mmCIF file of C-alpha atoms in Angstrom:
data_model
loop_
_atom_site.group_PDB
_atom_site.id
_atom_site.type_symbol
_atom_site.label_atom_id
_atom_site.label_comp_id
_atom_site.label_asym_id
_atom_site.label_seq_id
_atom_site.Cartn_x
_atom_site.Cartn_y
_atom_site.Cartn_z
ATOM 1 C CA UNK A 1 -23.092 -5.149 -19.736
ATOM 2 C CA UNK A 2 -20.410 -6.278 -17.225
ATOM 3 C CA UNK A 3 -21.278 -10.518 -17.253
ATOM 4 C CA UNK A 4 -18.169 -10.916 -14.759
ATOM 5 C CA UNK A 5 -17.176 -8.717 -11.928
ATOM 6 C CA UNK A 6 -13.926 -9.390 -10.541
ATOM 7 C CA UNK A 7 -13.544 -8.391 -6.454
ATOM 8 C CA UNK A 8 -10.034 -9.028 -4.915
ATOM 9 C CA UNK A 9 -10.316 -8.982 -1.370
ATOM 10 C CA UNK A 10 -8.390 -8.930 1.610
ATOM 11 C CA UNK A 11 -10.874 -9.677 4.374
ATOM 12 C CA UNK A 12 -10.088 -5.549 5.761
ATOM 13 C CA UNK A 13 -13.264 -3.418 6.322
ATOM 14 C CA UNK A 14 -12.132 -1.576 2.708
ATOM 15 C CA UNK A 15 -12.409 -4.647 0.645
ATOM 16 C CA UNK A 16 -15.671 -5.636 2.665
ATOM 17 C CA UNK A 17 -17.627 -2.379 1.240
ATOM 18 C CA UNK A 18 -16.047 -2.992 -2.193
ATOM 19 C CA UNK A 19 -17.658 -6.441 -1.876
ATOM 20 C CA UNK A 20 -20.800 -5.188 -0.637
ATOM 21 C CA UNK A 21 -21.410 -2.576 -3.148
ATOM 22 C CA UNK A 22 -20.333 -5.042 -5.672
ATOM 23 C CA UNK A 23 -22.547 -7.351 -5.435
ATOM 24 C CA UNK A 24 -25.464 -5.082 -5.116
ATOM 25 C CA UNK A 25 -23.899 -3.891 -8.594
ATOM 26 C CA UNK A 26 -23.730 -7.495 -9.580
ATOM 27 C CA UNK A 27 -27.412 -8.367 -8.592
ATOM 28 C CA UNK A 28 -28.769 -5.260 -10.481
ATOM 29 C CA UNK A 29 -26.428 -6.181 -13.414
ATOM 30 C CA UNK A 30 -27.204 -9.704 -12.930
ATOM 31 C CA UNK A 31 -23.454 -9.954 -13.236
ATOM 32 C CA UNK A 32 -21.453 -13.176 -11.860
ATOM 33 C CA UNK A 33 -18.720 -12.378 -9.133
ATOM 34 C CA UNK A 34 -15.755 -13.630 -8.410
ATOM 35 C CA UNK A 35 -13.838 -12.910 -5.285
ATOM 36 C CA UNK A 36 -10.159 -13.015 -5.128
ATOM 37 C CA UNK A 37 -7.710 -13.600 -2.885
ATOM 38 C CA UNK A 38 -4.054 -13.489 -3.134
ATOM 39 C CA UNK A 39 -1.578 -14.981 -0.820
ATOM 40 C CA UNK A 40 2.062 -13.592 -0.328
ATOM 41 C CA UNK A 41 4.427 -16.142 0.580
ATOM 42 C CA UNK A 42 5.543 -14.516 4.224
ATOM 43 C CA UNK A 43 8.806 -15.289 3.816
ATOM 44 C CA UNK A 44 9.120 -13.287 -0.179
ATOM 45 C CA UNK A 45 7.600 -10.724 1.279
ATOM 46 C CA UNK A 46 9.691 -10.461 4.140
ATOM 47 C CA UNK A 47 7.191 -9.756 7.065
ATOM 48 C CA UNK A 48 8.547 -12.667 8.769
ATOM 49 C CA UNK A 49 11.425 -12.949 10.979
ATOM 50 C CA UNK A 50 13.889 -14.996 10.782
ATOM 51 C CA UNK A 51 13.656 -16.706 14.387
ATOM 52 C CA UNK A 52 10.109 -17.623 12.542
ATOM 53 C CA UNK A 53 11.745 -19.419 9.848
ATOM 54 C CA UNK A 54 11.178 -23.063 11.619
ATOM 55 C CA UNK A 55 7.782 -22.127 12.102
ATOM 56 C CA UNK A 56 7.459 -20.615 8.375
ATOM 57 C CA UNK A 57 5.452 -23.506 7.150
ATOM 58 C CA UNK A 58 2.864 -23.264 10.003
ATOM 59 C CA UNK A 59 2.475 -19.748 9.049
ATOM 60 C CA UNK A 60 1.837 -20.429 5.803
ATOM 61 C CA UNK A 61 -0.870 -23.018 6.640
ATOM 62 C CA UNK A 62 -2.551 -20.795 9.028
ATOM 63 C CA UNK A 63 -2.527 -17.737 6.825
ATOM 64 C CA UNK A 64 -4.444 -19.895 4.040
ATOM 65 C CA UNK A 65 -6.875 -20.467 6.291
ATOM 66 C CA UNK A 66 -7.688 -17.442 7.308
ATOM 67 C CA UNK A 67 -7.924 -16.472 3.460
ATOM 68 C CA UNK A 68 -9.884 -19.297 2.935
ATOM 69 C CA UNK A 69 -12.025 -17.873 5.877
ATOM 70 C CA UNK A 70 -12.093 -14.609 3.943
ATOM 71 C CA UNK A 71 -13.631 -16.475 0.804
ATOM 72 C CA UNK A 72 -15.816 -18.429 2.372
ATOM 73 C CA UNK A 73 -17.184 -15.155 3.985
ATOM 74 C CA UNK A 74 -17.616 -13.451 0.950
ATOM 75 C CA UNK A 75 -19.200 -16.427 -0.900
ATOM 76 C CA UNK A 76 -21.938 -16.336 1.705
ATOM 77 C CA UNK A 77 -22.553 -12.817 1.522
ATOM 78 C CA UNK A 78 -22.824 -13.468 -2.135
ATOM 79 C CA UNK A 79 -25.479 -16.165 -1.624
ATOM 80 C CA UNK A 80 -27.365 -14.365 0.075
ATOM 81 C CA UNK A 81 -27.781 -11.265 -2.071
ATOM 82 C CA UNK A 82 -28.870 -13.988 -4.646
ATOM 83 C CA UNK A 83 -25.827 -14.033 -6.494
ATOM 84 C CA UNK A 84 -23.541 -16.196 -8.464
ATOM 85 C CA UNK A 85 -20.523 -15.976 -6.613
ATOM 86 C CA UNK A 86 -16.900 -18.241 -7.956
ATOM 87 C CA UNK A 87 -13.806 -17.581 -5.224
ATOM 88 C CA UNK A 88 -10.230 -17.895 -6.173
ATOM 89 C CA UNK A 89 -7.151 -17.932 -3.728
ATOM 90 C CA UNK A 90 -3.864 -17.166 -5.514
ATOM 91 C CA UNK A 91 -0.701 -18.603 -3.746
ATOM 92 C CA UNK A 92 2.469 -16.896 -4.022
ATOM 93 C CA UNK A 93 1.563 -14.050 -5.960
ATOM 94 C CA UNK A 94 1.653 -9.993 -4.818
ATOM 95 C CA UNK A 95 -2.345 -8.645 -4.761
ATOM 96 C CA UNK A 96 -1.951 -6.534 -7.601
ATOM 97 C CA UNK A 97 0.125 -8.984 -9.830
ATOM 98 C CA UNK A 98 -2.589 -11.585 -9.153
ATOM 99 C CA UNK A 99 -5.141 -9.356 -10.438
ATOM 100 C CA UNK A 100 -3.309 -8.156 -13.215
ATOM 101 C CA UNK A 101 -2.954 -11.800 -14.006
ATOM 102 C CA UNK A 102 -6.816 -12.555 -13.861
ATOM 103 C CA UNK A 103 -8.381 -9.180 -15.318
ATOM 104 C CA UNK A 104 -8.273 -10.116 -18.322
ATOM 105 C CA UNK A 105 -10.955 -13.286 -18.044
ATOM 106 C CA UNK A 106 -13.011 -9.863 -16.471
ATOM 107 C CA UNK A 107 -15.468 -7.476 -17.679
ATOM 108 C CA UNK A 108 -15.102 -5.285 -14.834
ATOM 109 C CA UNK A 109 -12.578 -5.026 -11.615
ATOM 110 C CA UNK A 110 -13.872 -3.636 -8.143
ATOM 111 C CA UNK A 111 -11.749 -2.882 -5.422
ATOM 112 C CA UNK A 112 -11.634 -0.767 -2.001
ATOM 113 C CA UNK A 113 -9.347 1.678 -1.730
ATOM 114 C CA UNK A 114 -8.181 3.367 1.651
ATOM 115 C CA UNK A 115 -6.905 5.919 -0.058
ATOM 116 C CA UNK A 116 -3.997 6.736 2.459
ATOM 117 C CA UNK A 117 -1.308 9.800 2.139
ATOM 118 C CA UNK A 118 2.409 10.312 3.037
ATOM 119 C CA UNK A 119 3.896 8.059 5.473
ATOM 120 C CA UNK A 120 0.763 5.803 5.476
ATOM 121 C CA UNK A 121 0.786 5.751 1.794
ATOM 122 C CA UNK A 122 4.389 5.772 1.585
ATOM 123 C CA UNK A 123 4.778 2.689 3.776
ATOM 124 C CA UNK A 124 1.410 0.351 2.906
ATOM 125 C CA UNK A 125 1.983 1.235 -0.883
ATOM 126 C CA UNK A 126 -1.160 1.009 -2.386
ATOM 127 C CA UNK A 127 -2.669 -2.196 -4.366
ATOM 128 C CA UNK A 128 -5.199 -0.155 -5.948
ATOM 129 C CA UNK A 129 -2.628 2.229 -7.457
ATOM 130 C CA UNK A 130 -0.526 -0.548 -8.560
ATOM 131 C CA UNK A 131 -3.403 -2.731 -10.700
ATOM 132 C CA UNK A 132 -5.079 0.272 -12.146
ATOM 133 C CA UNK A 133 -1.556 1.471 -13.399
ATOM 134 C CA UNK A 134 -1.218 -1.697 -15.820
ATOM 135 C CA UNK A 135 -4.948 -2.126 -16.255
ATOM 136 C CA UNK A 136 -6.759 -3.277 -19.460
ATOM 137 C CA UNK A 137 -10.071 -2.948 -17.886
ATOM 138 C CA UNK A 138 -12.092 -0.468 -16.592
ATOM 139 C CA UNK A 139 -11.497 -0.515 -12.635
ATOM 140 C CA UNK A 140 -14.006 0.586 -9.919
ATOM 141 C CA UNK A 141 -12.920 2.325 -7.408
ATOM 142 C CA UNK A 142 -14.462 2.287 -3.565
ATOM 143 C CA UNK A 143 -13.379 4.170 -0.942
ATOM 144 C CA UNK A 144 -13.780 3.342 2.697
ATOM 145 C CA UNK A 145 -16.303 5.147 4.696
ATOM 146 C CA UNK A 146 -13.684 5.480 8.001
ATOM 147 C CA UNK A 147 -11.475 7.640 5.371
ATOM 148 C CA UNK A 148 -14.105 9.762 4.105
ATOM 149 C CA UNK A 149 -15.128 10.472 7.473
ATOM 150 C CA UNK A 150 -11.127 11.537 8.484
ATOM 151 C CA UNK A 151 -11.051 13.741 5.248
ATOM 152 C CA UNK A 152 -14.383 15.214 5.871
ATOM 153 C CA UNK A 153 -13.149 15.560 9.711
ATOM 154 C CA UNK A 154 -9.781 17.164 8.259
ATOM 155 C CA UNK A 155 -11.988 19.618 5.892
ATOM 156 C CA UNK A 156 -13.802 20.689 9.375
ATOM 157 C CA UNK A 157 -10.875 21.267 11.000
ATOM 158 C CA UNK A 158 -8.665 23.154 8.356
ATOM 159 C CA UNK A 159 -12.047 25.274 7.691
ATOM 160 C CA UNK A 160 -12.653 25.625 11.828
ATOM 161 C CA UNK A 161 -9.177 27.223 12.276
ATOM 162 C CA UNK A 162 -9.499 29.061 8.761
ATOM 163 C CA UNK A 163 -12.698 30.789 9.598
ATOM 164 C CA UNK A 164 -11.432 32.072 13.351
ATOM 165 C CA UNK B 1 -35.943 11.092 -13.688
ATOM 166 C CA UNK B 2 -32.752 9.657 -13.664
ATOM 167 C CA UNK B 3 -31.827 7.154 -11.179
ATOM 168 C CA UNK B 4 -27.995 7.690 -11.708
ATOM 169 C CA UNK B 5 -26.194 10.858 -11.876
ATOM 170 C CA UNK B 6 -22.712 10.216 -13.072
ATOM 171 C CA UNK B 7 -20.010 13.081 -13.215
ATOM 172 C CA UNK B 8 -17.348 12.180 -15.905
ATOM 173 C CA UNK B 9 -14.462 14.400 -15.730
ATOM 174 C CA UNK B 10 -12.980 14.795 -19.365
ATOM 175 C CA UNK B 11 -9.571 16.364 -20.228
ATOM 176 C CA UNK B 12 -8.463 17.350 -23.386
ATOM 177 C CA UNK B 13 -6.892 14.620 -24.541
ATOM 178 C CA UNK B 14 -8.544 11.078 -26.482
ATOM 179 C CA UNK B 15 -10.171 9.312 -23.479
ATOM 180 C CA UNK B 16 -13.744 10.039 -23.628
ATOM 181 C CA UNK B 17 -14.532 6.851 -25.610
ATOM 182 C CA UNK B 18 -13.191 4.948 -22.846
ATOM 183 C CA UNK B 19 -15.389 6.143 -20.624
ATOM 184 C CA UNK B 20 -18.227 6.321 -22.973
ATOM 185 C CA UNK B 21 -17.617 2.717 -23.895
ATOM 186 C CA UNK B 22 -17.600 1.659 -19.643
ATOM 187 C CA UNK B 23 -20.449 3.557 -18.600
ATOM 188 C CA UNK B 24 -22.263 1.817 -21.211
ATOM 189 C CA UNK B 25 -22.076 -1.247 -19.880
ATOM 190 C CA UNK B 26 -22.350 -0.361 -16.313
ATOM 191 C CA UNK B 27 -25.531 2.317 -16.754
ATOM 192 C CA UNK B 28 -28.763 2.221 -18.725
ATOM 193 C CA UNK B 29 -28.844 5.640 -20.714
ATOM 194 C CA UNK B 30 -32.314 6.118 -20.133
ATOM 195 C CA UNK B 31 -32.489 6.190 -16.689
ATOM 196 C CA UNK B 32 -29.161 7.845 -16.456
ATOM 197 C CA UNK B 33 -27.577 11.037 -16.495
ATOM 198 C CA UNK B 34 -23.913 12.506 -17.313
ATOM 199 C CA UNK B 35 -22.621 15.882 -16.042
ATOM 200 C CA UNK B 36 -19.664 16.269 -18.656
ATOM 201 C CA UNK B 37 -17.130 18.514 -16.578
ATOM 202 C CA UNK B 38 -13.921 19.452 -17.423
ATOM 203 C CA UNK B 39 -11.437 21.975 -15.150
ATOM 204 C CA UNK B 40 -9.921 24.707 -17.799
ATOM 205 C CA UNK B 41 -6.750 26.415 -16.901
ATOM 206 C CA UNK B 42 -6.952 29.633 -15.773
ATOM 207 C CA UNK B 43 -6.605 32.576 -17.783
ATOM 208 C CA UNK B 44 -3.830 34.894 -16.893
ATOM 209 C CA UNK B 45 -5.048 38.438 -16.122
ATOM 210 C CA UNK B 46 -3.617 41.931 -15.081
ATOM 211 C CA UNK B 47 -3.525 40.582 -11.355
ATOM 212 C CA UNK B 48 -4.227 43.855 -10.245
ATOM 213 C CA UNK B 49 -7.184 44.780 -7.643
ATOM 214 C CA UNK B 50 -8.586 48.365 -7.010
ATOM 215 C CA UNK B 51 -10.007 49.508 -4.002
ATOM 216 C CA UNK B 52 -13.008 51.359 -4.337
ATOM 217 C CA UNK B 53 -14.726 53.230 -1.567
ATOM 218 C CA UNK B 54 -17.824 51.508 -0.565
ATOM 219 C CA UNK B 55 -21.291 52.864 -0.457
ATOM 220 C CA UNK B 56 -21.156 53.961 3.316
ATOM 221 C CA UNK B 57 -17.642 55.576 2.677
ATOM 222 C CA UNK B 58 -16.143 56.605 5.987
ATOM 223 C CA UNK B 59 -12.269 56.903 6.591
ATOM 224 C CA UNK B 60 -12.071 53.321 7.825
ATOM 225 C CA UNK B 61 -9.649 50.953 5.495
ATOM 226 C CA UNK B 62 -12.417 48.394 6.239
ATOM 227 C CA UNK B 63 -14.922 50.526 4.798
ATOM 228 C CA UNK B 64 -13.368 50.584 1.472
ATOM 229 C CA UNK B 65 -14.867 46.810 -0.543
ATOM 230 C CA UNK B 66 -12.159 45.199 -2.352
ATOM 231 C CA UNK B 67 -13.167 45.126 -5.964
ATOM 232 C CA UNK B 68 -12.653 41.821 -7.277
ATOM 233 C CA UNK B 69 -11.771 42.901 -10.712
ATOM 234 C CA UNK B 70 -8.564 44.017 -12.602
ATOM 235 C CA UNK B 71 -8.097 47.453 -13.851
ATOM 236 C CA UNK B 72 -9.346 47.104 -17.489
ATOM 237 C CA UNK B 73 -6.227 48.953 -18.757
ATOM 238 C CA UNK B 74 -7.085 47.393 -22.162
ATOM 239 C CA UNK B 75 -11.227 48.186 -21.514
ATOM 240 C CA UNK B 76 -11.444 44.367 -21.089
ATOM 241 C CA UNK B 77 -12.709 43.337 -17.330
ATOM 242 C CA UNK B 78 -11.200 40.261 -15.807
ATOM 243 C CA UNK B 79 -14.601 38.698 -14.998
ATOM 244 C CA UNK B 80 -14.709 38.722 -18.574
ATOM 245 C CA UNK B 81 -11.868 37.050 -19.429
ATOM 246 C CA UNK B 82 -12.493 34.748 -16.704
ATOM 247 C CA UNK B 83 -16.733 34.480 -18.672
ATOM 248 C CA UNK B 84 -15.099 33.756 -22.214
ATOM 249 C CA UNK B 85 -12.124 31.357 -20.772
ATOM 250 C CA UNK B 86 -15.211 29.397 -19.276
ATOM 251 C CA UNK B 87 -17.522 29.462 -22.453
ATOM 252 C CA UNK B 88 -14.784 28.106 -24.097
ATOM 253 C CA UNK B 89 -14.351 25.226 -21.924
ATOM 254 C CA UNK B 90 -18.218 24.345 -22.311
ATOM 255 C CA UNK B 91 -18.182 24.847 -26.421
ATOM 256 C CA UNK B 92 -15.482 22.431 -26.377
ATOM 257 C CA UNK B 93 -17.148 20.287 -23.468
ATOM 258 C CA UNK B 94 -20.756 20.627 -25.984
ATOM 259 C CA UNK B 95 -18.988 18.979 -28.831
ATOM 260 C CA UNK B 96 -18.020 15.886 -26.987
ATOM 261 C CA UNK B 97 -21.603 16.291 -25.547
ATOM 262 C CA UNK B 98 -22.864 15.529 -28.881
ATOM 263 C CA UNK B 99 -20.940 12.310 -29.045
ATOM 264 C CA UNK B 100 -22.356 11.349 -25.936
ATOM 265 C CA UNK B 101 -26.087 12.625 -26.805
ATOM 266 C CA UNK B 102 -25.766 10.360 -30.274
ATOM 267 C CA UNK B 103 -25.534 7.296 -28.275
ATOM 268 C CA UNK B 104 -28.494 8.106 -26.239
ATOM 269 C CA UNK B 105 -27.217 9.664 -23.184
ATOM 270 C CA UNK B 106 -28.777 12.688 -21.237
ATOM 271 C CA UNK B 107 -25.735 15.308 -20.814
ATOM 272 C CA UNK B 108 -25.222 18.437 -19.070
ATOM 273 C CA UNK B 109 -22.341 20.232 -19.407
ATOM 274 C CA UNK B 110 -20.225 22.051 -16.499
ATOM 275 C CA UNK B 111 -17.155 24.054 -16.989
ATOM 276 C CA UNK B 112 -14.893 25.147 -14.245
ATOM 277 C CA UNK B 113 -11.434 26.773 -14.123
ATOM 278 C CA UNK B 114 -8.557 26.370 -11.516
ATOM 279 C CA UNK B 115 -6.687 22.650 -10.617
ATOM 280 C CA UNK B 116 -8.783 19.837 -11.695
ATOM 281 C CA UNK B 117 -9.107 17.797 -8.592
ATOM 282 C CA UNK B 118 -10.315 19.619 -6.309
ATOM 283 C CA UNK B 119 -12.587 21.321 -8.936
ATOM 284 C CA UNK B 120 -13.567 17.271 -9.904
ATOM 285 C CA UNK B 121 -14.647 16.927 -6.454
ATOM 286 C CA UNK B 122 -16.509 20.104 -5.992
ATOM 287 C CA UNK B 123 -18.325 19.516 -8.918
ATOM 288 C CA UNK B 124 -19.413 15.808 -7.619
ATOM 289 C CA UNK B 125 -20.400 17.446 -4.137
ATOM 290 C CA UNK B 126 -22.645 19.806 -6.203
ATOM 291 C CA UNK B 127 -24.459 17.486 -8.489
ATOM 292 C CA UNK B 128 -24.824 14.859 -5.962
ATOM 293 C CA UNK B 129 -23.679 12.318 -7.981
ATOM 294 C CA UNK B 130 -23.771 8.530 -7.511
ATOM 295 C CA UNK B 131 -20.658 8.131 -9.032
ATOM 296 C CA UNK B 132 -17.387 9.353 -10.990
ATOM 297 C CA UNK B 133 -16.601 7.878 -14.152
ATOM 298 C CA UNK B 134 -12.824 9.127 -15.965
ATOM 299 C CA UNK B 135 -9.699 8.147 -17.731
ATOM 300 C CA UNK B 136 -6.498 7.520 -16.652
ATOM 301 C CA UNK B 137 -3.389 8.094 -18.541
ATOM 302 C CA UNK B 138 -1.446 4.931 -16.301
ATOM 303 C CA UNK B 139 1.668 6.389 -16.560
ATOM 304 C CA UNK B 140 4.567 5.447 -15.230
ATOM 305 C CA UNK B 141 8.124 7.126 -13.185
ATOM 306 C CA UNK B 142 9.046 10.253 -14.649
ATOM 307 C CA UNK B 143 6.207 11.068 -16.665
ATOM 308 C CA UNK B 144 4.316 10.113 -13.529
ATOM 309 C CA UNK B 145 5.876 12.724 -11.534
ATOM 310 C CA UNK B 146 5.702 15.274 -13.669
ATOM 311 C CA UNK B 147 2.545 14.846 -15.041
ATOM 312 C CA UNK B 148 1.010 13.972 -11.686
ATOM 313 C CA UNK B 149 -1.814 12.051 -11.529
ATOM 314 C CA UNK B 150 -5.445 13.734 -11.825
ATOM 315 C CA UNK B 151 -6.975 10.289 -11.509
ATOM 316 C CA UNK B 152 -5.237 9.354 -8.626
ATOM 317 C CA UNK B 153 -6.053 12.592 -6.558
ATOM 318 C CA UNK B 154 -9.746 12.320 -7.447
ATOM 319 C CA UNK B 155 -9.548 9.136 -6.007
ATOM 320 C CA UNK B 156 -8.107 9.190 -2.955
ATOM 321 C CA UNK B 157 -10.573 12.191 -2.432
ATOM 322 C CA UNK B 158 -13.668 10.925 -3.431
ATOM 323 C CA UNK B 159 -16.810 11.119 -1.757
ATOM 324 C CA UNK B 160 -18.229 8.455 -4.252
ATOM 325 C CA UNK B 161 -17.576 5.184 -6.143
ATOM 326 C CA UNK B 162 -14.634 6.174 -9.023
ATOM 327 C CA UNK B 163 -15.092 3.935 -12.486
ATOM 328 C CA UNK B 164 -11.490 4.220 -14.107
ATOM 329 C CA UNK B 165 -10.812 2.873 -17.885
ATOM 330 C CA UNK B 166 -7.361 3.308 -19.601
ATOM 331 C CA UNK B 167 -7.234 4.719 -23.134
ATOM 332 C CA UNK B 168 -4.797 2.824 -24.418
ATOM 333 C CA UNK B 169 -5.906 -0.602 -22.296
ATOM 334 C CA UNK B 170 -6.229 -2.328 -25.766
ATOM 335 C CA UNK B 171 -3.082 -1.991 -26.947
ATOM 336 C CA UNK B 172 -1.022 -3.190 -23.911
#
């Protein structure tokens, strides 16, 4: 059985189903969880400008609190399903190095996926793609509902225009 | 009854122990059940339709129903290449089966032909399954690009939950 469930999250409405279904997983497995957050440096990463550079360190500080926000959130959520629930924030690591890092201390890795395509994918990259590609364990994959509905609205379409 | 149907998509290279190994310790096999499926290439035929009048006849082209088979110039039809190319999918499909089956599992078998991802996901949409359990090869630039990704399109397709396990996770 899976005694350790690993859930990186990002606070977005993707990671929040893959912590949902998670720990619904978790409580049937009675499987421990423990949510992870990683936090980029801003200023590595390059999303901030440079006329933001003073400011950099109050950035920094502000962005941990929102990801300690985001862990504190799930930790509840975890409580009140009934389930052991650990949190970890990882500072100055990419998301899917920080998981690569961890997975190994892990039976079992669960992570939303928005499963984006072209320019979306293109541009956003994808963290999912990049931690299952080095993996050593076995990965769940969940995939948000608002992109099932656009693919299933896409199949309508391309099958609407098809069938005319 | 099973409360779980999983699909696990199986190519035909080592990866099926993998799998077999997650889904063990994710699923119960007694109250679960696996629809072994695997896409087969597809066999290459005369590519050659007749036209046939139809039973109502008339001079109209539309009148005349396309007949979905190749002329048997060699007294073999193409719906029967197409029959053995599947059965030979499932034979090989049946002998991991039995892998599977020793460990306790329920299996079914399903054999398809054409490009495996969208076959993967048909075959989930069929079975209404919970949830999609495969390998993934993890490779990397070239190979990547040539090789594509089967995993990768299944998953960004997915109606349900995909469990992915690397073969060779234990040696790197």
């Amino acid at each position: 059985m899976f005694e350790k469930i690993l859930i990186p999250t990002d606070g977005s409405a993707t990671a929040g189903k893959a912590a949902r279904k998670g720990l619904e997983l978790a409580k049937n497995l009675g499987s421990e969880v423990t949510f992870l957050h990683a936090l980029e440096n801003p200023l590595v990463a390059g999303y901030a400008a440079p006329e933001a550079l003073p400011y950099s360190a109050q950035l920094y500080e502000d962005l941990k609190a929102a990801a300690e926000d985001i862990l504190d959130d799930a930790k509840k959520l975890g409580e009140q399903e009934g389930v052991t629930v650990h949190t970890k924030l990882v500072e100055n690591r990419r998301p899917a190095d920080a998981i690569h890092d961890l997975e190994d201390d892990y039976d079992l890795v669960i992570l939303g996926t928005h499963g984006r395509r072209g320019v979306d994918r293109w541009m956003f990259g994808s963290v999912a793609e990049a931690a299952v590609r080095r993996s050593s364990q076995p990965y769940l994959l969940i995939r948000s509902d608002e992109e099932i509905e656009m693919v299933e609205r896409e199949k309508e379409a391309a099958q609407g225009s098809s069938g005319a | 009854m099973p409360n779980v149907t999983a699909l696990v998509p199986l190519d035909a290279t080592a990866g099926a122990d993998v799998v077999k190994a997650a889904l063990a310790r994710l699923f119960d096999p007694a109250t679960t059940e696996l629809v072994l499926f695997r896409a087969g290439s597809e066999p290459v035929t005369h590519g050659v339709t007749v036209r046939r009048p139809s039973p109502s006849g008339g001079l109209n082209y539309d009148a005349y129903a396309e007949v979905p088979e190749a002329v048997p110039a060699d007294g073999v039809w193409d719906s029967q290449v197409w029959e053995a190319a599947r059965t030979e999918v499932r034979d090989a499909l049946e002998v991991e089966a039995a892998a599977f089956r020793r460990d306790g599992w329920t299996v079914r078998v399903e054999a398809a032909l054409g490009p495996p991802a969208p076959a993967i996901r048909e075959a989930a949409e069929r079975n209404g399954v919970q949830v999609i359990a495969m390998a993934t090869h993890g490779r990397k630039g070239v190979a990547r690009m040539v090789m594509g990704s089967v995993a990768e399109a299944v998953v960004r397709d997915a109606p349900v939950p995909v469990l992915l396990a690397r073969p060779d996770a234990q040696a790197g």
